Short mmCIF file of N, CA and C in Angstrom, two decimals:
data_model
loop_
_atom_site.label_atom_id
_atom_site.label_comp_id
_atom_site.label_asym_id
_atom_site.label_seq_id
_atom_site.Cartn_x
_atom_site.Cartn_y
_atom_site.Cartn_z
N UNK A 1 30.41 6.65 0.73
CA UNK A 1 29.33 5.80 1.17
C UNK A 1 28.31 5.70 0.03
N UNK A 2 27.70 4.63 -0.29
CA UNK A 2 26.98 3.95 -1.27
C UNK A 2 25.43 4.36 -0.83
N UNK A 3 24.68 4.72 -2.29
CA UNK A 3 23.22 4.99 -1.62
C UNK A 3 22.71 3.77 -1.07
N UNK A 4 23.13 2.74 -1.18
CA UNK A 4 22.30 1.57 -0.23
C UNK A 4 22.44 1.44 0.33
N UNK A 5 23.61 1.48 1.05
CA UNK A 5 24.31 1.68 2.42
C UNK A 5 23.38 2.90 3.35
N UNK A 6 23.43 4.48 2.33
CA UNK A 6 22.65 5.00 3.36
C UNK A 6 21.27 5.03 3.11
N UNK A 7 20.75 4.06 2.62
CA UNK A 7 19.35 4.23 2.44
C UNK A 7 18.95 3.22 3.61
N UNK A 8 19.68 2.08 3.87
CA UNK A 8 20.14 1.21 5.19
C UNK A 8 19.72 1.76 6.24
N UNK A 9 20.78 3.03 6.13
CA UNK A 9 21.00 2.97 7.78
C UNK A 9 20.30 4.44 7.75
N UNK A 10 18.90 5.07 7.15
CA UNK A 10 17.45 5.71 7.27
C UNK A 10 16.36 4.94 7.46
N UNK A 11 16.54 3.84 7.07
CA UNK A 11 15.52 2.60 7.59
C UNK A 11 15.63 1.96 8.95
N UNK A 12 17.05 1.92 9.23
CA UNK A 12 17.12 1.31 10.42
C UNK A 12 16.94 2.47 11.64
N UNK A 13 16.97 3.83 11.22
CA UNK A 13 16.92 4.56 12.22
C UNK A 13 15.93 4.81 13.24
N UNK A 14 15.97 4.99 14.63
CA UNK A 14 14.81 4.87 15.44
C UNK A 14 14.32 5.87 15.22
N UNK A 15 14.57 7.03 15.28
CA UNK A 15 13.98 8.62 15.27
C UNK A 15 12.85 8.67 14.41
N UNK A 16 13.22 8.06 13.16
CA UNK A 16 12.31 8.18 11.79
C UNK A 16 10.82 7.67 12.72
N UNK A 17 9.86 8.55 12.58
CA UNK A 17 8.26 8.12 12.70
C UNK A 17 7.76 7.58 11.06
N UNK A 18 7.39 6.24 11.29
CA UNK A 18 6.77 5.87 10.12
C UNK A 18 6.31 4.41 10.43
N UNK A 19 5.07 4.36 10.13
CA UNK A 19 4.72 3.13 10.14
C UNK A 19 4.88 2.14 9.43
N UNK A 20 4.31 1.36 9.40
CA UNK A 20 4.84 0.14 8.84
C UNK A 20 4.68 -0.38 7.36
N UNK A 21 4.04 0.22 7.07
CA UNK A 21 3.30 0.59 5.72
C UNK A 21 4.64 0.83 4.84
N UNK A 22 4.94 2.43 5.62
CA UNK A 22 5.86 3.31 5.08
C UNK A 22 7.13 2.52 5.04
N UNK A 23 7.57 1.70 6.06
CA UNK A 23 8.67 0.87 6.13
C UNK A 23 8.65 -0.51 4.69
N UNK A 24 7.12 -0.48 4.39
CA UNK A 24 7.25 -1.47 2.93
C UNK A 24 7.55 -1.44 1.87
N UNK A 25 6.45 0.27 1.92
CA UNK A 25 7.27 1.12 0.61
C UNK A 25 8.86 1.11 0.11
N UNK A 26 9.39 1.48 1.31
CA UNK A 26 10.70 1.41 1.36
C UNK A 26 11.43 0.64 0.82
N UNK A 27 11.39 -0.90 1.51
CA UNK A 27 11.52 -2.10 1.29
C UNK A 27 11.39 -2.22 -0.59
N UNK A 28 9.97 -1.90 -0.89
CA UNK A 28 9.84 -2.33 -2.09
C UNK A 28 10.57 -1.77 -3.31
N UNK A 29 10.52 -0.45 -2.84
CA UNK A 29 11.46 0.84 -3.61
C UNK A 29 13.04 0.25 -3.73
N UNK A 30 13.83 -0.27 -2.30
CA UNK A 30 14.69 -0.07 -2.30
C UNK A 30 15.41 -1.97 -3.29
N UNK A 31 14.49 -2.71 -2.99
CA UNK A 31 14.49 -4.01 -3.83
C UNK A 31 14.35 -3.62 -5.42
N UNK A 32 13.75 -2.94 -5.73
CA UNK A 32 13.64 -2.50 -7.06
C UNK A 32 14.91 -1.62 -7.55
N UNK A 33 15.63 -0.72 -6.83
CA UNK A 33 17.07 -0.46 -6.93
C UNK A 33 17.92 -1.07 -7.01
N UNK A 34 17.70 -2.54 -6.27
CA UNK A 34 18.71 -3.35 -6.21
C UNK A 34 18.65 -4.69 -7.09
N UNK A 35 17.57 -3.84 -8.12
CA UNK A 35 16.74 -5.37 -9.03
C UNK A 35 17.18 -6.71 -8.05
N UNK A 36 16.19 -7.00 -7.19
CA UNK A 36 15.98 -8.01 -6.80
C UNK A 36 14.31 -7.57 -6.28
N UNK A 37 13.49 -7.19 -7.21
CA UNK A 37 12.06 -7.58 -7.30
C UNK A 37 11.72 -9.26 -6.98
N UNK A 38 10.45 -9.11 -6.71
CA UNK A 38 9.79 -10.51 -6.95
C UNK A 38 9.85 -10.82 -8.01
N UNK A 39 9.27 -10.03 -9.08
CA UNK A 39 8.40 -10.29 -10.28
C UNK A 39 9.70 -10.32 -11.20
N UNK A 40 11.10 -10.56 -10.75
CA UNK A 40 12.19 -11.03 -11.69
C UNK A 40 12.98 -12.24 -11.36
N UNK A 41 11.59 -12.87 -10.67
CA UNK A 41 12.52 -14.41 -10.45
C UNK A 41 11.66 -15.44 -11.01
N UNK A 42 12.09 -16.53 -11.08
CA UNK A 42 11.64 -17.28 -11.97
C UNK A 42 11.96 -18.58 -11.12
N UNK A 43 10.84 -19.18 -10.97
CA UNK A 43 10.68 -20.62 -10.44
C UNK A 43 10.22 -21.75 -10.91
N UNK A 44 11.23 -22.69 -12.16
CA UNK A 44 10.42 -23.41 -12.98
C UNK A 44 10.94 -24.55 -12.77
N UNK A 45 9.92 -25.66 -12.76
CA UNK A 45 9.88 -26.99 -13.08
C UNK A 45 10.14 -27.74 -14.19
N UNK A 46 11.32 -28.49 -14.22
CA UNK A 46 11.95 -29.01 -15.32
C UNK A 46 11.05 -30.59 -15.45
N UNK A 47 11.67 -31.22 -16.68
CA UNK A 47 10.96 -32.65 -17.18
C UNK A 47 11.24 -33.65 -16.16
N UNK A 48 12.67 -33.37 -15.55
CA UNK A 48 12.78 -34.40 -14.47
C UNK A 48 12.24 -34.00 -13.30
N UNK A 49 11.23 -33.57 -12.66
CA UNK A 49 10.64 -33.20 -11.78
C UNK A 49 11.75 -32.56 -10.89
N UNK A 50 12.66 -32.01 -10.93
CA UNK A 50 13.53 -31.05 -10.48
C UNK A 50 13.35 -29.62 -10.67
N UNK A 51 13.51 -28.68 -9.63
CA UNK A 51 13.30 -27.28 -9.76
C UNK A 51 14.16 -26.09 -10.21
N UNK A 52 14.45 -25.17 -11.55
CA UNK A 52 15.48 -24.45 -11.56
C UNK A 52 14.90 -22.93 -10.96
N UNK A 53 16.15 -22.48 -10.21
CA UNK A 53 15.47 -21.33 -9.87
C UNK A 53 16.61 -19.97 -11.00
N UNK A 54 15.73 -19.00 -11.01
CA UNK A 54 16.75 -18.14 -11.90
C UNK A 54 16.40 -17.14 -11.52
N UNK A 55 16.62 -15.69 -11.89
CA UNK A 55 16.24 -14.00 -12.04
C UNK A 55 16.32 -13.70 -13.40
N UNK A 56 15.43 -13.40 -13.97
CA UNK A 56 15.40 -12.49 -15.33
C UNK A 56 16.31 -11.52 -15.51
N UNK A 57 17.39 -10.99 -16.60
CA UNK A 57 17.51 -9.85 -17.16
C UNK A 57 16.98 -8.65 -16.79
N UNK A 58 17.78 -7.70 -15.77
CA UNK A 58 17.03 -6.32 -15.85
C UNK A 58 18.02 -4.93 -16.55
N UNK A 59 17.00 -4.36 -17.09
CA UNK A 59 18.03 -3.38 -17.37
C UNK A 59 18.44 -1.76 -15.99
N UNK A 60 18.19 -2.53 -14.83
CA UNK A 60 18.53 -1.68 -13.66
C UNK A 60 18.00 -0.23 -13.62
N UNK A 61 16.59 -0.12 -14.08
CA UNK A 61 15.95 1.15 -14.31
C UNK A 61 15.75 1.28 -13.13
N UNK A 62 16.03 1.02 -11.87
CA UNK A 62 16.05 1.85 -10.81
C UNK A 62 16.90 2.39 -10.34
N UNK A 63 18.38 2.01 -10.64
CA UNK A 63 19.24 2.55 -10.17
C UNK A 63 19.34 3.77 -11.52
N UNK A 64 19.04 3.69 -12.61
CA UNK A 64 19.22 4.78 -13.53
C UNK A 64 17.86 5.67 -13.41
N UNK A 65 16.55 5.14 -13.03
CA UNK A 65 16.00 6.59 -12.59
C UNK A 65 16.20 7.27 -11.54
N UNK A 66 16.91 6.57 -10.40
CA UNK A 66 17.56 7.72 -9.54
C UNK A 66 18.66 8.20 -9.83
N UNK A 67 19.81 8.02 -10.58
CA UNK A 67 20.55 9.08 -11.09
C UNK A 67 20.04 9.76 -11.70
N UNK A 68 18.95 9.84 -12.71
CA UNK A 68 18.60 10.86 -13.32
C UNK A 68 17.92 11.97 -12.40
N UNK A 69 17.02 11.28 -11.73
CA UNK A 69 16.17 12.22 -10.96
C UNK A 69 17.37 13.22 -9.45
N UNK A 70 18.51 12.74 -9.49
CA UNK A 70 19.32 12.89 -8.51
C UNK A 70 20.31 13.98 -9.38
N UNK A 71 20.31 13.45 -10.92
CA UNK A 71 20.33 14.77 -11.49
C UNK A 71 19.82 16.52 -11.50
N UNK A 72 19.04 15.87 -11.09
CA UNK A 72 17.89 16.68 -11.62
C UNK A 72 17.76 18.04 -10.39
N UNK A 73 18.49 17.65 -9.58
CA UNK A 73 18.37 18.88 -8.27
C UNK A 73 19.60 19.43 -8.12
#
């Protein structure tokens, strides 16, 4: 089983007490693992008044600081 998979199904769990806050964190943490941030998309307007949409280049430093840190114990 894949850490996103179970990072999934700790989010979806009822038992977990956490508000909603804590449920964003999550969210934001776990988008950043999966480089699909906000701040790596790109929404630009071309000459013909047409829209390209894209994602930037990441070098997946979230999934490599949690192996390291997953190292690390």
């Amino acid at each position: 089983m894949g850490l996103a998979t179970e990072l999934q199904s700790v989010t979806d769990h009822k038992k977990v007490m956490a508000d909603d806050d804590q449920y964003g964190l999550i969210a934001k943490w776990f988008s950043i693992y999966q480089s699909t941030p906000e701040w790596l998309k790109i929404h630009k307007k071309l000459p013909d008044d047409s829209y390209l949409d894209r994602q930037k280049m990441s070098l997946n430093m979230g999934q490599v600081a949690a192996k390291k840190m997953a190292s690390l114990v």
